[in-house]
Coordinates of C-alpha atoms and ligand atoms in Angstrom, one line a residue:
X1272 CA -3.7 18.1 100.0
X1273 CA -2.0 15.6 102.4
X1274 CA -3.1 12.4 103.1
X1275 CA -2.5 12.0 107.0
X1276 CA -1.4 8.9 109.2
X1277 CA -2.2 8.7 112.8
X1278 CA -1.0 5.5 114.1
X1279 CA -0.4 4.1 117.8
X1280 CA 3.5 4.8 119.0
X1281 CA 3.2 2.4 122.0
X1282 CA 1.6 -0.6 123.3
X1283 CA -1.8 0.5 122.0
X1284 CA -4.7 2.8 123.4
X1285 CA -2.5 5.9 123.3
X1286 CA -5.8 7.8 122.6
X1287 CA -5.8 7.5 118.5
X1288 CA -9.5 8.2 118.7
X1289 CA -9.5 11.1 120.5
X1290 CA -6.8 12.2 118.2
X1291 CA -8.3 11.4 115.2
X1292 CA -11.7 13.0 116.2
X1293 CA -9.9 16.1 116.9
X1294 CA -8.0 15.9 113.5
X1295 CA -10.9 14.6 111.5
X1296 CA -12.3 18.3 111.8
X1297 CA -10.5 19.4 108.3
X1298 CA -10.6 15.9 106.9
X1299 CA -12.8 14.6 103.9
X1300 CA -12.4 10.8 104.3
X1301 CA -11.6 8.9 107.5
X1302 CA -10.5 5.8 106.6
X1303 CA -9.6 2.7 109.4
X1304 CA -7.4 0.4 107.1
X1305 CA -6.1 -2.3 109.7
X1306 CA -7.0 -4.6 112.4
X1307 CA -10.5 -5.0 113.8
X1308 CA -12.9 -5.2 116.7
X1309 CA -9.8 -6.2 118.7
X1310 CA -9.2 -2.2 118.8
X1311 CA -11.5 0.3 121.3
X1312 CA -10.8 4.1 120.5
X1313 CA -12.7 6.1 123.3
X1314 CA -14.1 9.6 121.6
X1315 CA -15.4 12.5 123.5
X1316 CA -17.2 15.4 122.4
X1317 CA -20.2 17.4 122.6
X1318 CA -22.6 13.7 121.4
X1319 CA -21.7 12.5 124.1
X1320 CA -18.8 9.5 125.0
X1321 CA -18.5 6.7 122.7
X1322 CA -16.4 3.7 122.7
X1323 CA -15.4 2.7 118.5
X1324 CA -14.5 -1.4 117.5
X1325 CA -15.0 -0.9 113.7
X1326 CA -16.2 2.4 112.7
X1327 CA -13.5 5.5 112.1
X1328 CA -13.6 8.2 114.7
X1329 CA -14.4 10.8 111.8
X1330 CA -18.3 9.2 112.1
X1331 CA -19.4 12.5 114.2
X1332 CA -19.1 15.0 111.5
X1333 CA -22.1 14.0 109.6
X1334 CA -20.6 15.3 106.1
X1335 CA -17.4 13.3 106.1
X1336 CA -16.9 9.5 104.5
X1337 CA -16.1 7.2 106.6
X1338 CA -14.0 4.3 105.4
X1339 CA -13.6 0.8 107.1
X1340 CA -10.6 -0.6 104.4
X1341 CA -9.3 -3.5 102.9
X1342 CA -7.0 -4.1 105.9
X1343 CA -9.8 -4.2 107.9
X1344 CA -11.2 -7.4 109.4
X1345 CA -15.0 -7.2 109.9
X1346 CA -16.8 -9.1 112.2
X1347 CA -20.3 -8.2 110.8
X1348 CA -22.3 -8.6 113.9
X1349 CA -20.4 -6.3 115.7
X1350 CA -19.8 -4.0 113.2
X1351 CA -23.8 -3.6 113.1
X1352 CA -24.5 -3.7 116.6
X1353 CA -22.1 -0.6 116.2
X1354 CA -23.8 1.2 113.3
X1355 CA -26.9 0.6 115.5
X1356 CA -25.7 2.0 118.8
X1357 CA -24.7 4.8 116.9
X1358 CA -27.8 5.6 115.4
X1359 CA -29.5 5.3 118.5
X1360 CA -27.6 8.1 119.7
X1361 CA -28.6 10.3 116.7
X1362 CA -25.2 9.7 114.9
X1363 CA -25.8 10.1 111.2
X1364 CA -24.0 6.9 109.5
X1365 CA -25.3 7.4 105.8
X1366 CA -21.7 8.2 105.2
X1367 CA -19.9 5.0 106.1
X1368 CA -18.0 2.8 103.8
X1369 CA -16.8 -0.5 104.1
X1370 CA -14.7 -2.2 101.8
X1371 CA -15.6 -5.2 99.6
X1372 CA -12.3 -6.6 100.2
X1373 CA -12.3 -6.3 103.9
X1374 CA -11.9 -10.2 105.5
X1375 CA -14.6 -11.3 107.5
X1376 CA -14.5 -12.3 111.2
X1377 CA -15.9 -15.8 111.3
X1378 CA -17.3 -17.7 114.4
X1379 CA -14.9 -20.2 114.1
X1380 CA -12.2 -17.2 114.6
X1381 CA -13.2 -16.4 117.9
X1382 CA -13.4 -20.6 118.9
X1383 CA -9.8 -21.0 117.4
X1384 CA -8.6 -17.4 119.5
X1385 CA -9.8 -18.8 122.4
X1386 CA -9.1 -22.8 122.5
X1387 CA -5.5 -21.2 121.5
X1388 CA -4.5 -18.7 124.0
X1389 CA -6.0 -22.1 126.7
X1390 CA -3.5 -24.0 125.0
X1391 CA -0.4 -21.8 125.4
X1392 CA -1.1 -22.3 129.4
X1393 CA 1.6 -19.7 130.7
X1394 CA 2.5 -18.6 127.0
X1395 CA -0.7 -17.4 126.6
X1396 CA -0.3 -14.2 124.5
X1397 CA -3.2 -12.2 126.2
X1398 CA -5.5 -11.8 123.2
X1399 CA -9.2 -9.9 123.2
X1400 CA -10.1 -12.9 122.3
X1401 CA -12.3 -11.3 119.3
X1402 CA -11.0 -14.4 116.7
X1403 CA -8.5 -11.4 114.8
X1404 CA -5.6 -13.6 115.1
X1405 CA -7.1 -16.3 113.6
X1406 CA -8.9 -14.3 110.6
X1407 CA -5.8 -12.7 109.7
X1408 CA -3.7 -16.1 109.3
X1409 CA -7.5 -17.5 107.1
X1410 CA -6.1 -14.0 105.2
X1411 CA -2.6 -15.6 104.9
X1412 CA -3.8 -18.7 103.7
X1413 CA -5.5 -17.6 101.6
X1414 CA -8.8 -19.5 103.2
X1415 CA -10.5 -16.5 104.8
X1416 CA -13.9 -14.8 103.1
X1417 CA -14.5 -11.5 102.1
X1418 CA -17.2 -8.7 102.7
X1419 CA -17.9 -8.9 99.1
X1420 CA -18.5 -12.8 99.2
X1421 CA -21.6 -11.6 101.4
X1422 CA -23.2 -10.7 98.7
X1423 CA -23.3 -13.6 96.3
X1424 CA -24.6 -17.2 98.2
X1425 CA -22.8 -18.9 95.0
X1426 CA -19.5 -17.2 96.6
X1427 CA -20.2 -17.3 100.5
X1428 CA -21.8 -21.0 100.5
X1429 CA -18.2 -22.9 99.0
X1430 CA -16.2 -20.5 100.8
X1431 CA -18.0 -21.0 104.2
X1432 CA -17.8 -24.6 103.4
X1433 CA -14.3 -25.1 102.8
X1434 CA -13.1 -22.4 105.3
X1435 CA -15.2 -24.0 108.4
X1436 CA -14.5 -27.5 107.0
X1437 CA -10.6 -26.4 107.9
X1438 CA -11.4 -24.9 111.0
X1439 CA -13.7 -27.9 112.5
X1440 CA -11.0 -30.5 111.6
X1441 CA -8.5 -28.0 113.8
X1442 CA -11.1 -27.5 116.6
X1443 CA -11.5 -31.0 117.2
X1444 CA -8.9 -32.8 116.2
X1445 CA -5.7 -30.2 117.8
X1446 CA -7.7 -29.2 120.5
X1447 CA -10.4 -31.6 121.1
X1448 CA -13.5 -28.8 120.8
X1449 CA -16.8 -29.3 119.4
X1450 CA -16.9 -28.8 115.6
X1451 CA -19.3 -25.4 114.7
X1452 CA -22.7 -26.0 112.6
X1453 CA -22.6 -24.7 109.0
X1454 CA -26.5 -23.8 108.3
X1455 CA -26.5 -21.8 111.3
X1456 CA -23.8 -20.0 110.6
X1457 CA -24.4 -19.6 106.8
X1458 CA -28.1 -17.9 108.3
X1459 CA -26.2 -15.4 110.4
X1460 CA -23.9 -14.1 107.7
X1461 CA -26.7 -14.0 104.6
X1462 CA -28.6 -12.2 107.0
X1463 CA -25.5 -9.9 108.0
X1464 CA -25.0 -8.8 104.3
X1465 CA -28.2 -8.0 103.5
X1466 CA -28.0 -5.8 106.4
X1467 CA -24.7 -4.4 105.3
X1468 CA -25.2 -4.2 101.9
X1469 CA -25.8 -0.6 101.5
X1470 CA -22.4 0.2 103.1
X1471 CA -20.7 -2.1 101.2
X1472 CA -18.7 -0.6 98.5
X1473 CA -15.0 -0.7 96.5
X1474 CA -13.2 2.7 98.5
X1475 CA -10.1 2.3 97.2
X1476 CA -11.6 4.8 94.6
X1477 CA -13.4 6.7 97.6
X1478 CA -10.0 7.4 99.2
X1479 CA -7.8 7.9 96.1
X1480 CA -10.5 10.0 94.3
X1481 CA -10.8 12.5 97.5
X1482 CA -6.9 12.7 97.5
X1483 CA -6.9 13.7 94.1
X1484 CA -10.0 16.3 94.6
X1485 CA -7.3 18.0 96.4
X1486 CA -8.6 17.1 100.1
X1487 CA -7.9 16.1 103.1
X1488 CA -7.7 12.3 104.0
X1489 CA -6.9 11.3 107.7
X1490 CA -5.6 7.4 108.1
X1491 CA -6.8 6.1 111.4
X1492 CA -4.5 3.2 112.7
X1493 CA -5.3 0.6 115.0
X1494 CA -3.5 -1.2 118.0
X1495 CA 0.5 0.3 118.3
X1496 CA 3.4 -0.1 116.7
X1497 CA 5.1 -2.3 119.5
X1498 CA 2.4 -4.6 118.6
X1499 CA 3.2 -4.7 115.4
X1500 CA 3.8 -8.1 114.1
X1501 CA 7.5 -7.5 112.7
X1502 CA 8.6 -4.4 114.4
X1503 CA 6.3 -5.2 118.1
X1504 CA 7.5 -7.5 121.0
X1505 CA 7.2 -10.6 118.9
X1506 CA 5.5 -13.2 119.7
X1507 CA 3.6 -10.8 122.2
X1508 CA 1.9 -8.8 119.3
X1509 CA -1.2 -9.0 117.2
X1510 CA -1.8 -10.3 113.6
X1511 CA -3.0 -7.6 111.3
X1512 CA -2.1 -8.2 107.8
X1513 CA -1.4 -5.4 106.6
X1514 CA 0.5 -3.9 110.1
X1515 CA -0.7 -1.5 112.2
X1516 CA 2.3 0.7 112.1
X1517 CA 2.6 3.5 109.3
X1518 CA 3.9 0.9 106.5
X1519 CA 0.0 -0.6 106.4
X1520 CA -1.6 2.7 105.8
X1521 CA -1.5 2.8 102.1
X1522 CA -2.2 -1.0 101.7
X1523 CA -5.0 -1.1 104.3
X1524 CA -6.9 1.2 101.7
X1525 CA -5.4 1.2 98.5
X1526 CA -2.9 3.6 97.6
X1527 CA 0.5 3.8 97.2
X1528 CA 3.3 4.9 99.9
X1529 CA 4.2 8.5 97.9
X1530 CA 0.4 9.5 98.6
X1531 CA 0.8 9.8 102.3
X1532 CA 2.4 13.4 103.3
X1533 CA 2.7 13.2 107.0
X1534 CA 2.3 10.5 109.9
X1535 CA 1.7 11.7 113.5
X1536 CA 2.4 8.7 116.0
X1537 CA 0.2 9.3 119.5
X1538 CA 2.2 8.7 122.7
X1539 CA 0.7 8.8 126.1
X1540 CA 2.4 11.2 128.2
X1541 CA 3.9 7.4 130.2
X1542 CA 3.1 4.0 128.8
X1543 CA 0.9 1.2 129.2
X1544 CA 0.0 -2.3 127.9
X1545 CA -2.4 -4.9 127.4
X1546 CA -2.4 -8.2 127.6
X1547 CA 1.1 -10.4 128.4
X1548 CA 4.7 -9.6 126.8
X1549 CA 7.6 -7.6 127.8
X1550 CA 7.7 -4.2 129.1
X1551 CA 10.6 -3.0 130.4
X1552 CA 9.2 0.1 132.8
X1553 CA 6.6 -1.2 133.7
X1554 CA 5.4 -0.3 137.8
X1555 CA 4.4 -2.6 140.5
X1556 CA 3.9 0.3 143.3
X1557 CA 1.9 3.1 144.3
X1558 CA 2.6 5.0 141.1
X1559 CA 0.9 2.7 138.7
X1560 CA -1.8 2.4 140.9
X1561 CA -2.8 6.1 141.1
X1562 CA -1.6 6.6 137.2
X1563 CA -4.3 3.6 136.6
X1564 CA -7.1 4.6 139.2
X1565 CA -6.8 8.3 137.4
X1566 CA -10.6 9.6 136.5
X1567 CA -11.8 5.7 137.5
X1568 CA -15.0 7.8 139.2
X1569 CA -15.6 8.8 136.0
X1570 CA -14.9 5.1 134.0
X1571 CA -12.0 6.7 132.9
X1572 CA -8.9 4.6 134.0
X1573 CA -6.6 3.0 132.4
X1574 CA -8.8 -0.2 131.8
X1575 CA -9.3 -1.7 129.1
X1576 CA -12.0 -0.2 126.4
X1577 CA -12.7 -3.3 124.6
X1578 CA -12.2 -5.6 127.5
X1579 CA -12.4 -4.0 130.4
X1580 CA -8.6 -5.7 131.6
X1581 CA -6.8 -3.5 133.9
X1582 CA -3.8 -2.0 131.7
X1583 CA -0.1 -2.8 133.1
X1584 CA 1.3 0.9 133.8
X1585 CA 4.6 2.2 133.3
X1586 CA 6.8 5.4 132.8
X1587 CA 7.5 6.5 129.5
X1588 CA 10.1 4.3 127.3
X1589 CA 12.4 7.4 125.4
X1590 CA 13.7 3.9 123.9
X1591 CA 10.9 1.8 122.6
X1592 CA 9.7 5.4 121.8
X1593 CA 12.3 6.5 119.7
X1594 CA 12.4 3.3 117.7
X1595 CA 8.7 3.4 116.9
X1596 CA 9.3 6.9 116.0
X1597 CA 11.6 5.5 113.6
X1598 CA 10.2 2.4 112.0
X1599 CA 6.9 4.8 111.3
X1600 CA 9.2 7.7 109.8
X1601 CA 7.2 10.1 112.3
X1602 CA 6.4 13.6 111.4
X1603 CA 4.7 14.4 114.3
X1604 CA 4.2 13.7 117.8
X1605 CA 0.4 14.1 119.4
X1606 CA 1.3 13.2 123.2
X1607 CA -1.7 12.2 125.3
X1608 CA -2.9 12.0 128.7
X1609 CA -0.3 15.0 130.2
X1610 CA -3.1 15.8 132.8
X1611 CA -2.7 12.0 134.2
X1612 CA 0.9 13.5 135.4
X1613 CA -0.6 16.8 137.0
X1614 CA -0.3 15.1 140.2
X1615 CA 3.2 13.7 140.2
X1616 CA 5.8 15.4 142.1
X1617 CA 8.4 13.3 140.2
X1618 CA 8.2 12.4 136.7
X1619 CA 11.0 9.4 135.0
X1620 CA 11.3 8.9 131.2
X1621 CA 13.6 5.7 130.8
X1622 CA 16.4 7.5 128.6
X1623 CA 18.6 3.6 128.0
X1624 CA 18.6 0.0 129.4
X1625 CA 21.5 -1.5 131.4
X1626 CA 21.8 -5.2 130.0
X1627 CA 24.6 -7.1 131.9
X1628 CA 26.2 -4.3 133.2
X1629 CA 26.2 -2.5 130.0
X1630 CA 24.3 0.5 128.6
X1631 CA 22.4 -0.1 125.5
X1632 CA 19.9 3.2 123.6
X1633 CA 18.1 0.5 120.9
X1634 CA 15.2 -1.7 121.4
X1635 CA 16.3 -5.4 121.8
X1636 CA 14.7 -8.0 118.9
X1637 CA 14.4 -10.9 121.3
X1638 CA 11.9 -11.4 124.1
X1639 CA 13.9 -13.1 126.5
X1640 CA 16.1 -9.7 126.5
X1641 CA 13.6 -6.9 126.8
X1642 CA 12.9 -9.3 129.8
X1643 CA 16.3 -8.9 131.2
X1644 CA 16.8 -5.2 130.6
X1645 CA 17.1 -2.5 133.8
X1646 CA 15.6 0.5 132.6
X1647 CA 17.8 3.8 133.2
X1648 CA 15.7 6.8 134.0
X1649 CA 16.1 10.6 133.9
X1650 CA 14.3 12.2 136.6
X1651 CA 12.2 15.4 135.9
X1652 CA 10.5 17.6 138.4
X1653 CA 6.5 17.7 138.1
X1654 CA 4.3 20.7 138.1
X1655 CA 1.6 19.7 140.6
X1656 CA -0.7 22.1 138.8
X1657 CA -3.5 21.1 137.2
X1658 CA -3.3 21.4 133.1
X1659 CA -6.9 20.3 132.1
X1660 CA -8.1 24.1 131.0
X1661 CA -4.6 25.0 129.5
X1662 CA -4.9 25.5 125.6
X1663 CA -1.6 27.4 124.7
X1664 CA 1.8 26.0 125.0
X1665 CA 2.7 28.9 126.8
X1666 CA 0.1 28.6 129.3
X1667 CA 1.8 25.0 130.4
X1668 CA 3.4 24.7 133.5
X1669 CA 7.4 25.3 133.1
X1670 CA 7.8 22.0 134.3
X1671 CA 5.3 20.3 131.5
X1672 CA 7.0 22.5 128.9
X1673 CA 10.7 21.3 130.3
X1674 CA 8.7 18.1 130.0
X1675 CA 7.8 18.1 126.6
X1676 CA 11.1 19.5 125.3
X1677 CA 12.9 16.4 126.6
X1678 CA 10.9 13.9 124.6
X1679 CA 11.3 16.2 121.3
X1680 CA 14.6 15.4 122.5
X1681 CA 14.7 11.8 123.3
X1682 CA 12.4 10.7 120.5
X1683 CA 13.7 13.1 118.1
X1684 CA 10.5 14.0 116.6
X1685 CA 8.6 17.5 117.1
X1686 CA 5.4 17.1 119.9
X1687 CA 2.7 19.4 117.8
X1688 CA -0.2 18.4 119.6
X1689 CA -0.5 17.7 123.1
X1690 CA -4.0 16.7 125.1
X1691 CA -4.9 17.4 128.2
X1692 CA -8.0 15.6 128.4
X1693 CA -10.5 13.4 126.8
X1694 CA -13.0 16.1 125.4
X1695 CA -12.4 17.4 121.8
X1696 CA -11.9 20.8 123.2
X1697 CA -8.7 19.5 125.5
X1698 CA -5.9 20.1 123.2
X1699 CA -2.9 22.3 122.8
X1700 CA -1.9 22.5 119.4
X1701 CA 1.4 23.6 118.5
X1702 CA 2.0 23.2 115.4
X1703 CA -1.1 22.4 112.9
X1704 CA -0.5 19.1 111.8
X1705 CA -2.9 20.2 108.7
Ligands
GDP2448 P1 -7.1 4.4 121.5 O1 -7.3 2.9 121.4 O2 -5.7 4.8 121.1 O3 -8.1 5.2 120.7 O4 -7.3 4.8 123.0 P2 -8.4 4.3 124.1 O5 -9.7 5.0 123.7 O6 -8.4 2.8 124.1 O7 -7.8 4.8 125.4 C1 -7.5 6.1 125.7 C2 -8.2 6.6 126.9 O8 -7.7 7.8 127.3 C3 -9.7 6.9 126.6 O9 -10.4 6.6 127.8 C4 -9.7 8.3 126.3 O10 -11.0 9.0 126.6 C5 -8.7 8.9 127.2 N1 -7.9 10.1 126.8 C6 -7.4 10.4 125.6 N2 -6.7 11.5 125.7 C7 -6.7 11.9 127.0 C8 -6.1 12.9 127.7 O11 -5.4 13.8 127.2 N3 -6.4 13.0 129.0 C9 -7.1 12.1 129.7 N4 -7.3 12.2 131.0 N5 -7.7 11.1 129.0 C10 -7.5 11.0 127.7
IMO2449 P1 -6.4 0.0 120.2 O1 -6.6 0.3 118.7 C1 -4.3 -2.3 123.2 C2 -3.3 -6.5 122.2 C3 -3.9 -7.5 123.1 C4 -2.9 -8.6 123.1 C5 -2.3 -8.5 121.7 C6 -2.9 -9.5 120.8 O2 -7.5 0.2 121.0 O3 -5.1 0.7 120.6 P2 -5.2 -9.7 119.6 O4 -6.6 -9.8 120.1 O5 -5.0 -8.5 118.7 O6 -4.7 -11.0 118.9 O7 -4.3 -9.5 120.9 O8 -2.6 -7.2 121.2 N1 -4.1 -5.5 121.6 C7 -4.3 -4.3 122.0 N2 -3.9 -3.6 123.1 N3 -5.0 -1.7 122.3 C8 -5.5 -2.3 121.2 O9 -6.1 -1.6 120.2 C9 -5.1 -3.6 121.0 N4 -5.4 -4.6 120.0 C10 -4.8 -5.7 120.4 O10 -4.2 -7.0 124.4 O11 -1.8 -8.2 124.0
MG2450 MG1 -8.0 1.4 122.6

């Protein structure tokens, strides 16, 4: 049975959650296997709405495991306050896994994010703040600590030591901050793996053994692939180790690259972003305004889930698109947020980039280009129906259908799932993607 990718296409919060949710219906195992609490994925369905840091979007089928991987970086605090909330809400979490080799999210993480991004002034990347960066380059060098140190003090005391002892000399003496106390954080993460300890597990078996069961496995990415630290907007990206694209799937949970069957990359219907860095369609007018402001009575616009940020809006990037569709070897398209367009009497998908008076169809390396590019855009007529109750392909709007030809089109890749709204129910699926 296939193991399944779903990973961001864009600029990140293309609606993977939702997507996943929807998917996680045939699925076994759900398993997150990169970034951490710097991701939000928004899932609605008949518990409720719920906004997900840490914990896979499978979590609401009571009889599926639920993996947080190796890729993973835990900040245990949150990732109980999470747990917590959950069960509050009557979510059964008995089924959650989290790996022993998932890196830890340390306080001095979060200092280091933040006395960074001041430091870059008007460079500032535009983190969440939420210390990922910095955990992921403890990772690198080989500094950082792991959920499994949690459970042995003879582990987590030396490694505390020497990791913080690091981290003080860097927040005082590079950026004059005040070094961070060792006995209280020590207290805090003793007391966080007791609390954790019963989720704490090795799952590379989990996920490999259910493979081999002959079910289904569903790989949740995190963040999107033009964020991805050697593929994304560099430096304008984030740090996970392994990437958020497709090619950190298998390491972010342990298995190998022929075990994975299909990947299915979520695009929103347009494009936004987060946080600074190029993007070459973005809007400035009226359009980005009411694309952004769409369902705001409801806390549903295009702000940011983990951060609450207002997201830069923009019209759908056929280039950036099409090489993301690439670098992830895309089976599938799931294309999100159509209904945000059911209002637009005129809809643009960028189709190239004019860069000094030339045409260009591939996605630039350097920053300082993507900053100079004039998008070129194909106009499309919009349907000025509204597309929320539709559940059939052939029930779309001609215009939505001309619509979603094109980007089969332009991204060459096959749309089989499109969603016309945030509940569960609010899909059209075209082709099964299991
Ligand atoms: P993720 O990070 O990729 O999981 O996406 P986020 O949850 O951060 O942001 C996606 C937002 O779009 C959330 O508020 C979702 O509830 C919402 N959403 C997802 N799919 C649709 C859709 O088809 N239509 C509408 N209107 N909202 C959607
Ligand atoms: P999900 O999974 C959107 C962005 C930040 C910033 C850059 C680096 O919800 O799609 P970081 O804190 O990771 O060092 O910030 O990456 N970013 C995201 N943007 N969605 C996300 O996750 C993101 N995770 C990180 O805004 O520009
Ligand atoms: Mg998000």
């Amino acid at each position: 049975m296939p193991i399944v990718v779903v990973v961001g296409g864009q600029w990140g919060d293309e609606g993977k959650g939702r997507i996943v949710d929807l998917l996680a219906r045939k699925a076994k195992v759900v398993a997150r296997y990169s970034a951490g609490n710097n991701a939000g994925h928004t899932i609605v369905n008949e518990r409720g709405e719920f906004k997900l840091n840490l914990v896979p979007a499978g979590i609401f089928y009571p009889e599926k495991t639920c993996v947080i991987g190796n890729g993973v970086a835990v900040d245990p605090g949150v990732l109980l306050g999470e747990i917590e909330g959950l069960q509050a809400k009557g979510i059964d979490t008995s089924k959650l896994v989290l790996s022993d080799r998932a890196q830890l999210v340390m306080p001095w993480h979060i200092a280091l994010d933040k006395l960074d991004e001041a430091s870059r002034g008007a460079t500032a990347i535009g983190t969440t703040g939420k210390g990922i960066g910095p955990c992921f380059v403890d990772k690198v060098a080989r500094r950082g600590i792991r959920v499994a140190d949690l459970l042995r003090p003879e582990d987590l005391i030396p490694r505390m030591k020497n990791s913080l002892d690091y981290a003080n000399r860097v927040i005082t003496g590079v950026y004059g901050g005040e070094p961070i106390d060792f006995d209280s954080c020590y207290q805090a993460y003793h007391d966080y793996g007791l609390r954790l300890s019963p989720y704490i597990a090795d799952v590379q078996g989990v996920v490999f053994d259910a493979h081999r069961r002959g079910e289904y496995v569903l790989l949740e990415g995190a963040q999107g692939s033009l964020l991805d630290l050697d593929h994304g907007t560099y430096p304008f990206v984030t740090s996970s180790v392994p990437s958020s694209s497709s090619g950190g799937a298998a390491i972010g949970v342990g298995i190998g690259p022929t075990d994975i069957q299909r990947v299915v990359g979520v695009f929103k219907s347009y494009c936004t972003r987060v946080g600074n860095g190029p993007f070459p369609t973005e809007l400035f007018d009226d359009v980005a305004a009411t694309l952004r402001d769409h369902g705001k009575e409801f806390g549903r616009g295009e702000y940011g889930t983990t951060t609450g940020r207002p997201r830069r809006i923009g019209w759908l990037d056929a280039v950036a698109a099409r090489y993301s569709v690439r670098f992830n070897g895309l089976s599938a398209l799931a294309l999100t947020r159509l209904d945000v367009l059911d209002n637009m009497p005129t809809i643009k998908i960028c189709t190239g980039y004019e860069l000094d008076g030339k045409i260009i169809s591939s996605f630039p390396s350097r920053e300082s280009t993507l900053e100079r590019i004039k998008p070129i855009y194909e106009e499309l007529p919009g349907w000025m129906t509204p597309t929320t109750e539709v559940r059939t392909f052939d029930d779309l709007p001609p215009q939505a259908r001309a619509f979603i030809k094109r980007v089969e089109e332009l991204l060459e890749c096959p749309v089989d799932l499109i969603s016309v709204g945030p509940s569960r129910e609010q899909a059209v699926i075209v082709n099964p993607i299991f």
